[in-house]
Amino acid sequence: MDFNDNVQLDPSQVQNVGGGGGRGGGMAIGGGLGIIIMILGLLFGFNPSQILGAGTSGTSSSSQVEANDCTNTSQINSNRECRWTAYVNSIQSYWATQFQQGQYQGAVTKTFTGQVSTACGTATSEVGPFYCPGDKTVYIDTAFTDQLLQQLGAQGGDAAEAYILAHEYGHHIQDLTGQMAKAQSAGNQTGPTSPQVRLELQADCYAGAWFKNATQDQSGIIGKVTQDDLNRVIDAAAAVGDDRIQEASSGRVQPESWTHGSAKMRQYWAAKGFSTGSPSACDTFSTNDLGQ
């Protein structure tokens, strides 16, 4: 995946931050990596009690916000960290066009290392990228995300990273539209057709829709996208399927406990978003065909 040269970036949309925030404010929503906390606890050996809302025990990273000096896409070649600003800017630029003028409420992405305190509670890197509706912020440990993708068998790369962030911003859109609150009002149901799975699949579809539109904007941030890039997006979507993670961690697939959808379902909706380029095609709540 290439970036167009000399396109201005808004560095304020991405912050490098450690601790801060507080407790309360709603449940954090994962999904970029299909996190099932207990299963990944087995897979990676971390203590689930250290995940979201578990207090502030352990060593927290600094709460100081580091300045983001990524102001132009031309900097990406010399400073690869600027690609995260490019992803976020492109995603939010697209979603701003899907709301009435001036109505889109942006979300900041905060990168951290090790542990971070949020309005949804304290999280460690192992929870993966997530969206916190309490402070309308996407959180990601960028180095750990790359490591986790590899351990889940995904090819990785820029396109896969962009898909992960776009999925989390899909949750932000669901928060703004009220779909998230509606799905969560059904309680902690699990299974292939549960509201929680439908929420995650819709975010996958939203990510695909952004990707399609980003590639069609010749003056935008994202330039050339190859078939290999698209393959990596679909590969990442499959790698974070509940069935893949369950089989890797325990050797057993238990559909009744799914919270994000199978590899096939996630691939189906990410591809549907890309093929249509339309968020209206992402209504996972009114269909019986979830791509199973």
Coordinates of C-alpha atoms in Angstrom, one line a residue:
M1 CA 0.0 0.0 0.0
D2 CA 1.4 3.4 -1.0
F3 CA 0.8 6.9 0.3
N4 CA 0.4 9.8 -2.0
D5 CA 3.3 12.3 -1.8
N6 CA 3.1 15.7 -0.1
V7 CA -0.4 15.4 1.4
Q8 CA -0.9 17.4 4.6
L9 CA -1.5 15.5 7.8
D10 CA -3.2 16.5 11.0
P11 CA -0.9 15.4 13.8
S12 CA -3.5 16.3 16.5
Q13 CA -5.5 13.1 15.7
V14 CA -2.8 10.8 17.0
Q15 CA -1.1 11.1 20.4
N16 CA 1.6 9.0 22.1
V17 CA 0.4 8.7 25.7
G18 CA 0.7 6.3 28.6
G19 CA -1.5 6.6 31.7
G20 CA -4.3 9.1 32.3
G21 CA -8.1 9.0 32.1
G22 CA -10.0 7.2 34.8
R23 CA -12.5 4.6 35.7
G24 CA -16.0 4.2 34.4
G25 CA -17.5 5.6 31.2
G26 CA -18.5 2.4 29.4
M27 CA -17.1 -0.9 28.3
A28 CA -14.1 -0.9 26.0
I29 CA -14.9 -2.5 22.6
G30 CA -12.2 -4.5 20.9
G31 CA -12.4 -6.3 17.6
G32 CA -9.4 -5.2 15.5
L33 CA -7.8 -8.4 16.8
G34 CA -10.9 -10.3 17.8
I35 CA -9.9 -10.4 21.4
I36 CA -11.6 -13.0 23.7
I37 CA -9.9 -12.2 26.9
M38 CA -9.8 -15.6 28.6
I39 CA -8.8 -17.4 25.4
L40 CA -5.9 -14.9 24.7
G41 CA -4.9 -15.3 28.3
L42 CA -4.3 -18.9 27.6
L43 CA -2.6 -18.2 24.3
F44 CA -0.2 -15.5 25.5
G45 CA 0.0 -16.3 29.2
F46 CA -1.2 -12.9 30.6
N47 CA -3.4 -12.5 33.6
P48 CA -7.0 -11.6 32.6
S49 CA -7.3 -9.6 35.9
Q50 CA -4.9 -7.1 34.4
I51 CA -7.3 -6.3 31.5
L52 CA -9.8 -3.5 31.2
G53 CA -11.4 -2.3 34.4
A54 CA -9.0 -4.3 36.5
G55 CA -7.5 -1.4 38.5
T56 CA -4.1 0.1 38.2
S57 CA -1.8 -2.6 39.7
G58 CA 1.5 -3.1 38.0
T59 CA 3.7 -0.6 36.3
S60 CA 2.0 2.1 34.3
S61 CA 3.6 4.0 31.5
S62 CA 4.1 7.7 31.8
S63 CA 1.1 10.0 31.3
Q64 CA 3.0 12.5 29.4
V65 CA 1.7 13.2 25.9
E66 CA 4.5 13.2 23.3
A67 CA 4.2 15.7 20.5
N68 CA 3.3 14.3 17.1
D69 CA 5.3 16.0 14.4
C70 CA 3.9 14.1 11.4
T71 CA 2.5 16.9 9.3
N72 CA 3.0 15.5 5.7
T73 CA 2.9 12.1 4.1
S74 CA 6.3 12.6 2.7
Q75 CA 7.7 12.1 6.2
I76 CA 6.5 8.5 6.2
N77 CA 9.6 7.3 4.3
S78 CA 12.0 8.7 7.0
N79 CA 9.7 8.2 10.0
R80 CA 7.6 5.1 9.7
E81 CA 5.6 6.0 12.8
C82 CA 3.9 8.7 10.7
R83 CA 2.0 6.0 8.9
W84 CA -0.4 5.8 11.9
T85 CA -1.3 9.4 11.5
A86 CA -1.9 8.8 7.8
Y87 CA -4.2 5.9 8.5
V88 CA -6.2 7.8 11.1
N89 CA -6.5 11.0 9.0
S90 CA -7.7 9.1 6.0
I91 CA -10.3 7.1 8.0
Q92 CA -11.7 10.2 9.7
S93 CA -11.7 12.2 6.5
Y94 CA -13.9 9.6 4.9
W95 CA -16.3 9.3 7.8
A96 CA -16.7 13.1 8.0
T97 CA -18.2 12.9 4.5
Q98 CA -20.8 10.3 5.6
F99 CA -22.4 12.7 8.2
Q100 CA -24.1 16.0 7.5
Q101 CA -21.5 18.8 7.2
G102 CA -19.9 19.6 10.6
Q103 CA -21.8 16.7 12.4
Y104 CA -19.0 14.1 12.5
Q105 CA -17.4 14.0 16.0
G106 CA -13.8 12.9 15.6
A107 CA -12.0 10.4 17.8
V108 CA -8.3 10.6 18.8
T109 CA -6.1 7.6 18.5
K110 CA -3.7 7.2 21.5
T111 CA -0.7 4.9 21.1
F112 CA 0.9 3.5 24.3
T113 CA 3.4 0.9 25.5
G114 CA 2.7 -1.7 28.1
Q115 CA -0.3 -0.2 30.0
V116 CA -2.7 2.7 29.8
S117 CA -5.4 4.2 31.9
T118 CA -8.6 5.1 30.0
A119 CA -12.2 6.2 30.7
C120 CA -13.1 2.5 30.4
G121 CA -10.5 1.3 32.9
T122 CA -6.9 0.2 32.8
A123 CA -5.7 -1.9 29.9
T124 CA -2.5 -3.7 29.1
S125 CA -1.1 -4.2 25.6
E126 CA -2.4 -7.8 25.5
V127 CA -6.0 -6.6 25.2
G128 CA -5.2 -5.5 21.6
P129 CA -6.4 -2.3 19.9
F130 CA -9.7 -1.2 21.3
Y131 CA -12.2 1.7 21.3
C132 CA -13.4 3.3 24.5
P133 CA -16.8 5.0 24.2
G134 CA -16.2 6.7 27.6
D135 CA -13.6 9.0 26.1
K136 CA -14.3 8.4 22.4
T137 CA -10.7 7.3 21.9
V138 CA -9.0 4.4 20.0
Y139 CA -6.1 2.9 21.9
I140 CA -3.3 0.8 20.4
D141 CA 0.1 -0.5 21.3
T142 CA 1.5 -0.4 17.8
A143 CA 4.5 -2.6 18.5
F144 CA 2.5 -5.2 20.2
T145 CA -0.1 -5.2 17.5
D146 CA 2.4 -6.2 14.9
Q147 CA 3.7 -9.0 17.2
L148 CA 0.2 -10.2 17.9
L149 CA -0.7 -10.3 14.2
Q150 CA 2.3 -12.5 13.6
Q151 CA 1.4 -14.9 16.5
L152 CA -2.1 -15.2 15.1
G153 CA -0.6 -16.2 11.7
A154 CA -1.5 -13.0 9.8
Q155 CA 0.8 -11.6 7.1
G156 CA 0.6 -8.1 8.5
G157 CA 1.8 -5.0 6.7
D158 CA 0.4 -1.5 6.2
A159 CA -2.9 -2.6 4.8
A160 CA -3.5 -5.0 7.7
E161 CA -2.7 -2.3 10.2
A162 CA -5.0 0.2 8.4
Y163 CA -7.8 -2.4 8.5
I164 CA -7.3 -2.9 12.3
L165 CA -7.6 0.9 12.9
A166 CA -10.5 1.2 10.5
H167 CA -12.3 -1.5 12.4
E168 CA -11.9 0.4 15.7
Y169 CA -13.2 3.6 14.1
G170 CA -16.1 1.5 12.9
H171 CA -16.9 1.1 16.6
H172 CA -16.7 4.9 16.9
I173 CA -19.3 5.3 14.2
Q174 CA -21.5 2.8 16.0
D175 CA -21.1 4.8 19.1
L176 CA -22.1 8.0 17.3
T177 CA -25.1 6.5 15.6
G178 CA -26.4 4.7 18.7
Q179 CA -26.0 1.2 17.2
M180 CA -23.4 0.3 19.9
A181 CA -25.7 1.2 22.8
K182 CA -28.6 -0.7 21.2
A183 CA -26.5 -3.8 20.7
Q184 CA -25.2 -3.7 24.2
S185 CA -28.6 -3.3 25.7
A186 CA -29.2 -6.9 24.8
G187 CA -26.8 -8.0 27.5
N188 CA -23.7 -10.2 27.2
Q189 CA -25.1 -12.6 24.7
T190 CA -22.7 -14.7 22.7
G191 CA -22.9 -17.0 19.6
P192 CA -22.7 -16.6 15.8
T193 CA -25.9 -14.5 15.5
S194 CA -25.6 -12.6 18.8
P195 CA -25.8 -8.8 18.8
Q196 CA -22.2 -8.6 19.9
V197 CA -21.0 -10.6 16.9
R198 CA -23.2 -8.5 14.6
L199 CA -21.6 -5.4 16.1
E200 CA -18.1 -6.7 15.3
L201 CA -19.0 -7.8 11.8
Q202 CA -20.5 -4.4 11.0
A203 CA -17.2 -2.8 12.1
D204 CA -15.4 -5.1 9.7
C205 CA -17.7 -4.0 6.9
Y206 CA -17.2 -0.4 7.8
A207 CA -13.5 -0.9 7.6
G208 CA -13.9 -2.4 4.1
A209 CA -16.1 0.5 2.9
W210 CA -13.5 3.0 4.1
F211 CA -10.7 1.1 2.3
K212 CA -12.6 1.1 -1.0
N213 CA -13.3 4.9 -0.9
A214 CA -9.8 5.7 0.3
T215 CA -8.4 4.1 -2.8
Q216 CA -10.7 6.0 -5.1
D217 CA -9.7 9.5 -3.8
Q218 CA -6.8 10.4 -6.1
S219 CA -6.0 13.5 -4.0
G220 CA -6.3 11.7 -0.7
I221 CA -3.7 10.1 1.6
I222 CA -3.9 6.5 0.4
G223 CA -2.4 6.0 -3.0
K224 CA -1.9 2.7 -4.8
V225 CA -3.4 -0.5 -3.3
T226 CA -2.4 -3.8 -4.7
Q227 CA -4.1 -7.2 -4.8
D228 CA -1.5 -8.3 -2.2
D229 CA -2.7 -5.5 0.1
L230 CA -6.3 -6.6 -0.2
N231 CA -5.2 -10.2 0.4
R232 CA -3.5 -9.0 3.6
V233 CA -6.7 -7.3 4.8
I234 CA -8.7 -10.4 4.2
D235 CA -6.0 -12.5 5.8
A236 CA -6.0 -10.3 8.9
A237 CA -9.8 -10.5 9.1
A238 CA -9.5 -14.3 9.0
A239 CA -6.7 -14.5 11.6
V240 CA -8.8 -12.8 14.2
G241 CA -11.8 -15.0 13.8
D242 CA -13.1 -16.5 17.0
D243 CA -12.8 -20.1 15.6
R244 CA -9.2 -19.6 14.6
I245 CA -8.3 -18.2 18.1
Q246 CA -10.2 -20.9 19.9
E247 CA -8.6 -23.6 17.9
A248 CA -5.1 -22.2 18.4
S249 CA -5.6 -21.8 22.2
S250 CA -7.5 -24.9 23.2
G251 CA -7.9 -27.1 20.1
R252 CA -11.7 -26.8 20.3
V253 CA -14.1 -24.5 18.5
Q254 CA -17.2 -23.4 20.5
P255 CA -19.5 -21.3 18.4
E256 CA -21.8 -20.6 21.3
S257 CA -19.1 -18.5 23.0
W258 CA -18.2 -16.4 19.9
T259 CA -18.1 -12.7 20.4
H260 CA -16.6 -11.5 17.1
G261 CA -17.5 -14.1 14.5
S262 CA -15.7 -16.8 12.7
A263 CA -12.8 -16.3 10.2
K264 CA -15.2 -16.8 7.3
M265 CA -17.8 -14.4 8.7
R266 CA -15.2 -11.7 9.2
Q267 CA -13.7 -12.2 5.8
Y268 CA -17.2 -12.0 4.3
W269 CA -18.1 -8.7 5.8
A270 CA -14.8 -7.0 5.3
A271 CA -15.0 -8.0 1.6
K272 CA -18.6 -6.9 1.4
G273 CA -17.7 -3.4 2.7
F274 CA -14.9 -3.2 0.1
S275 CA -16.9 -4.5 -2.8
T276 CA -19.8 -2.1 -2.3
G277 CA -17.9 0.8 -0.8
S278 CA -21.2 1.7 1.0
P279 CA -21.8 1.7 4.8
S280 CA -25.5 1.1 4.0
A281 CA -24.5 -2.4 2.9
C282 CA -23.2 -3.1 6.4
D283 CA -26.5 -3.6 8.1
T284 CA -25.6 -6.8 9.9
F285 CA -28.6 -6.4 12.3
S286 CA -31.4 -7.0 9.8
T287 CA -30.1 -10.0 7.9
N288 CA -30.0 -13.7 8.6
D289 CA -27.1 -14.1 6.2
L290 CA -24.0 -13.4 8.2
G291 CA -21.6 -15.3 5.9
Q292 CA -21.4 -18.4 8.0

